[in-house]
Tab-separated table of C-alpha atoms in Angstrom:
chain	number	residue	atom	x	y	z
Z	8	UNK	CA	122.659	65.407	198.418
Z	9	UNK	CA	122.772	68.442	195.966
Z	10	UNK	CA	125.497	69.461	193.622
Z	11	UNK	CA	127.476	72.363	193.894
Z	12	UNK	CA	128.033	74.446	190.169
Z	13	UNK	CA	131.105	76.561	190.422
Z	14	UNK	CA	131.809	78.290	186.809
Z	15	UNK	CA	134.900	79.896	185.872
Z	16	UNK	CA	136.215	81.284	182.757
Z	17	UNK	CA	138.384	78.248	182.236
Z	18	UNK	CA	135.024	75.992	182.129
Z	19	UNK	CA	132.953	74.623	184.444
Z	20	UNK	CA	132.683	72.395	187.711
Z	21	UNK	CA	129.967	70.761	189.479
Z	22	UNK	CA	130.301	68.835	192.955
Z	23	UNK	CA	128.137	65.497	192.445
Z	24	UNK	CA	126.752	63.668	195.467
Z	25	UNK	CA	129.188	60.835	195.379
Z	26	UNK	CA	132.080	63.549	196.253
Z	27	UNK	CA	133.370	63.619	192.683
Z	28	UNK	CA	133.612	66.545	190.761
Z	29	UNK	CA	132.852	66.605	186.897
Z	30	UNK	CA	135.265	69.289	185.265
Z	31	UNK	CA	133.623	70.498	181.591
Z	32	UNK	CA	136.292	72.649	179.247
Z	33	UNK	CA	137.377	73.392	176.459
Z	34	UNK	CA	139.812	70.337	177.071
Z	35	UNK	CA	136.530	68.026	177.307
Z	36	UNK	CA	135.271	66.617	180.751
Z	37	UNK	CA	136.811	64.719	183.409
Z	38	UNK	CA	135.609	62.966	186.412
Z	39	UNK	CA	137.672	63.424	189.759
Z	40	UNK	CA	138.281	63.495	193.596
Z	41	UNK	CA	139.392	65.790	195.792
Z	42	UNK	CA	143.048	63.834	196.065
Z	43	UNK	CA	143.079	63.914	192.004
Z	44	UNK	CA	142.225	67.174	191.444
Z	45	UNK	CA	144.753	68.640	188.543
Z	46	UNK	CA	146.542	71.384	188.741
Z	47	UNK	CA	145.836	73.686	186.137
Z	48	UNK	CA	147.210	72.843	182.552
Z	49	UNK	CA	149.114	76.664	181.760
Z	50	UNK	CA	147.823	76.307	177.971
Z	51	UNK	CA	144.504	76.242	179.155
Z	52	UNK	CA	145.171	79.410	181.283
Z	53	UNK	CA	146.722	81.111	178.566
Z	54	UNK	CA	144.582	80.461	175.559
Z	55	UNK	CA	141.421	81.106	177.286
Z	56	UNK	CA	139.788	84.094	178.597
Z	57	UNK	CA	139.826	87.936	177.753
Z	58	UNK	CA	142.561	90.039	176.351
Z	59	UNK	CA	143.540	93.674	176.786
Z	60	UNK	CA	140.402	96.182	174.866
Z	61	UNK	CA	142.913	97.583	173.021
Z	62	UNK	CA	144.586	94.861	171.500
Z	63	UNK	CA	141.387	93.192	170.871
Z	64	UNK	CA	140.380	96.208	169.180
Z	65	UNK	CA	142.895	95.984	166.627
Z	66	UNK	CA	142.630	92.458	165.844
Z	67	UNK	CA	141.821	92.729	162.342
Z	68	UNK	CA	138.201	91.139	160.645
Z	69	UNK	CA	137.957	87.306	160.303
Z	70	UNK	CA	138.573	86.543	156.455
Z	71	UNK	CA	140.486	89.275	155.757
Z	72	UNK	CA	143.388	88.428	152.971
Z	73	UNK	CA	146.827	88.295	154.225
Z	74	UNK	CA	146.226	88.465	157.629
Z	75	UNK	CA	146.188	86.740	161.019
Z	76	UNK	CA	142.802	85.936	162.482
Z	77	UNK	CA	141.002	86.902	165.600
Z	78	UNK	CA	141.225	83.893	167.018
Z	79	UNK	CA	145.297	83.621	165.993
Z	80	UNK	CA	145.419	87.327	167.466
Z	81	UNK	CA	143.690	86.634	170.850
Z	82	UNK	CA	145.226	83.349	171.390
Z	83	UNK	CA	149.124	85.229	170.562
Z	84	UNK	CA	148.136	88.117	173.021
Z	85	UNK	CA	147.061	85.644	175.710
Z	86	UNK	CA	150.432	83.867	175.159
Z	87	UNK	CA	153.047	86.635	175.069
Z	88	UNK	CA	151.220	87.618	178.163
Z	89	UNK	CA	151.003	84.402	179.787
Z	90	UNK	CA	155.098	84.097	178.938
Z	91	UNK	CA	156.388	87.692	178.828
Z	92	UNK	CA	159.752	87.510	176.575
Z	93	UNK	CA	162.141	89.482	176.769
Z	94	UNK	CA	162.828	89.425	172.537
Z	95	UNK	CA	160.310	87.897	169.466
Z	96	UNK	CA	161.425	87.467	166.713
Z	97	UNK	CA	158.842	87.241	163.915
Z	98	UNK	CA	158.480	86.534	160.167
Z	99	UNK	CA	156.112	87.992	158.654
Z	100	UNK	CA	155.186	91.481	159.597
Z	101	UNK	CA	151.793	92.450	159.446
Z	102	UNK	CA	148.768	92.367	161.847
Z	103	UNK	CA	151.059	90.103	164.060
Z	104	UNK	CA	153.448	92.338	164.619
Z	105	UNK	CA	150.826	94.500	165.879
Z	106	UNK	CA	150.008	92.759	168.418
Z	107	UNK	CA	152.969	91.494	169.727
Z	108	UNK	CA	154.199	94.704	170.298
Z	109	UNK	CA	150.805	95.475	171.960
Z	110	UNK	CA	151.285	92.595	173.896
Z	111	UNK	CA	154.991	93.022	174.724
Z	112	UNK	CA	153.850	96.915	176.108
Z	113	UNK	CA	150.928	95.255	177.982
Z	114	UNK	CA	153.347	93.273	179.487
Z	115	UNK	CA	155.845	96.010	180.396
Z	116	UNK	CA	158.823	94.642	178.651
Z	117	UNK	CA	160.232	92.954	175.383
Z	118	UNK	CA	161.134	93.549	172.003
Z	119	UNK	CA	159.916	92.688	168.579
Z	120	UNK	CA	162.471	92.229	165.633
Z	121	UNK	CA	160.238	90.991	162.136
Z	122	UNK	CA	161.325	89.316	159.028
Z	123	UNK	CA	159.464	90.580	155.704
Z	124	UNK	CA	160.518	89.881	152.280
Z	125	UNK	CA	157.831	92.107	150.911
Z	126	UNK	CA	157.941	95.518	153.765
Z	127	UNK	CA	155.526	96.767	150.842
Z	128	UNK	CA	152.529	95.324	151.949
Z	129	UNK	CA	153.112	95.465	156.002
Z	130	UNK	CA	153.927	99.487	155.587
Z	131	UNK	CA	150.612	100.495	157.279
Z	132	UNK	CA	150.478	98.037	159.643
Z	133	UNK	CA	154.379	98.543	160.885
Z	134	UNK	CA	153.483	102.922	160.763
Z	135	UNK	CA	151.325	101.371	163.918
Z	136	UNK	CA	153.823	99.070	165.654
Z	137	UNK	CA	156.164	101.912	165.365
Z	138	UNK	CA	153.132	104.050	167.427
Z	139	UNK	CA	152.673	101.579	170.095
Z	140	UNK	CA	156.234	103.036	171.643
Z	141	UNK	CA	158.456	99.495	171.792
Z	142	UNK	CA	161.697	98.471	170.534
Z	143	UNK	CA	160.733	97.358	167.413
Z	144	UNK	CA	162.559	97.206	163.966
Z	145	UNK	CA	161.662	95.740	160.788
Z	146	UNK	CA	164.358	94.352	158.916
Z	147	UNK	CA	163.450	93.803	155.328
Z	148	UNK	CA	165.427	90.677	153.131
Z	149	UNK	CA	163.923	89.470	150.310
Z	150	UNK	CA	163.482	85.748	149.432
Z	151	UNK	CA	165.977	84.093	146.609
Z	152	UNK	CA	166.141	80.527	145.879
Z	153	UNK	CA	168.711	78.807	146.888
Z	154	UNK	CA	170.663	75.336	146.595
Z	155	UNK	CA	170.706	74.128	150.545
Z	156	UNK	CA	171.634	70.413	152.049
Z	157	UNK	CA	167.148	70.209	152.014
Z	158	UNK	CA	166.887	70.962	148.251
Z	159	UNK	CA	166.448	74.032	145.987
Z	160	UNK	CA	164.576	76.444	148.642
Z	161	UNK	CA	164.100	79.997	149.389
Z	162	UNK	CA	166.439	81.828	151.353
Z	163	UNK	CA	165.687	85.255	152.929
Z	164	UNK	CA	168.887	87.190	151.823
Z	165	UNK	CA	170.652	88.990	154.404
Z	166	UNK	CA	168.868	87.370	157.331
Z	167	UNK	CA	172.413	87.259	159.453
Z	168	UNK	CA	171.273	90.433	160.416
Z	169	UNK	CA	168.879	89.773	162.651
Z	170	UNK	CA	171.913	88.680	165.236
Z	171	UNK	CA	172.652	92.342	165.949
Z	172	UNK	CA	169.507	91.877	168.245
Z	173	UNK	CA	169.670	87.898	169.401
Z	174	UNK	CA	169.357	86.604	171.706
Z	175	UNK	CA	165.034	85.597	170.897
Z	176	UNK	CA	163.175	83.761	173.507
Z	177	UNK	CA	160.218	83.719	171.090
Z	178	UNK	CA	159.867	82.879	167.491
Z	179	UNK	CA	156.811	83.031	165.058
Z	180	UNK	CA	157.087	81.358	161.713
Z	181	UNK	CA	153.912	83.203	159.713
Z	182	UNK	CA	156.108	83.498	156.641
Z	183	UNK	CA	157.025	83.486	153.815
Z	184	UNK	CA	153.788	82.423	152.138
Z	185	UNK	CA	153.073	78.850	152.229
Z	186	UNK	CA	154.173	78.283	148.456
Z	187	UNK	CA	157.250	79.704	149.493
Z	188	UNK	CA	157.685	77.078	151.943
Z	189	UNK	CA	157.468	77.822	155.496
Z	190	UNK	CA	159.549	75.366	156.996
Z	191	UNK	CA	163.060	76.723	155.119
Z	192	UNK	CA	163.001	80.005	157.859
Z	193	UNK	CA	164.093	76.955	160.329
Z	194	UNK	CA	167.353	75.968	158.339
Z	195	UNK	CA	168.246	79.625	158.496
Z	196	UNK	CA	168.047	80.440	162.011
């Protein structure tokens, strides 16, 4: 017999003689029958394929300093589409919060509420969230360090008021800086 070559943008298939199919993605390549044939994985649906032209248009250049890259961008867009919160929460506001709150219009619903210690440096980027027409706010506390249970680590300062817009059914962690250390934002929320 012939094989059959069906391609889709989540990889490829082809149909071998023996009635097996051999399944080539991103995941790697697996051999099955009809009666083992997987569902879907829903990370592979999300992180693959194409994302809205204008949020891939803002995606900023790859190597660009203190920023998010294309890859991180599309693969965020594909998720908040794929899941569709209701409220992220995000520290770090930059490029990211960019598209989120792309995304989160895309999507037809949600809210962004971002964490900066240092709004100086996300100003132009947050003029644009603030254009994209969602609930957004940027709530600005800077970074002290403090004694905690963990060790001497930095705090953001008046992050308790971030519960005036709780619940969050997303979170991204992309600060403070990583000398900073990232992991303290998770003993604080």
């Amino acid at each position: 017999g012939s094989s059959n070559i069906r391609s889709s943008r989540y990889g490829v298939t082809v149909n071998i003689p023996d009635g097996r199919d051999v399944q080539s993605s991103s995941a790697g390549v697996s051999f099955f029958s009809d009666q083992e044939r997987p569902t879907l994985d829903p990370c592979t649906l999300l992180l693959s394929g194409p994302i809205p032209p204008d949020i891939e248009a803002e995606l900023p250049p790859d190597g660009e300093l203190a920023t998010i890259s294309p890859d991180f961008g599309r693969g965020l867009a594909r998720l908040l589409l794929g899941i569709r919160p209701q409220s992220v929460l995000e520290f770090g506001a930059g490029a990211s919060s960019l598209v989120i709150s792309m995304a989160l219009r895309a999507a037809g619903r949600g809210r962004l509420t971002s964490v900066e210690h240092a709004p100086r440096y996300s100003a132009a980027a947050w003029k644009r969230v603030e254009a994209v027409g969602v609930d957004a706010a940027l709530i600005a506390c800077p970074l002290a360090l403090r004694p905690h249970s963990q060790g001497l680590i930095y705090q953001y300062q008046g992050i308790d008021r971030i519960k005036a817009r709780a619940p969050f059914d997303f979170v991204l962690v992309d600060a403070p800086p990583g000398a900073f250390g990232r992991d303290a934002v998770l003993y604080q929320i």
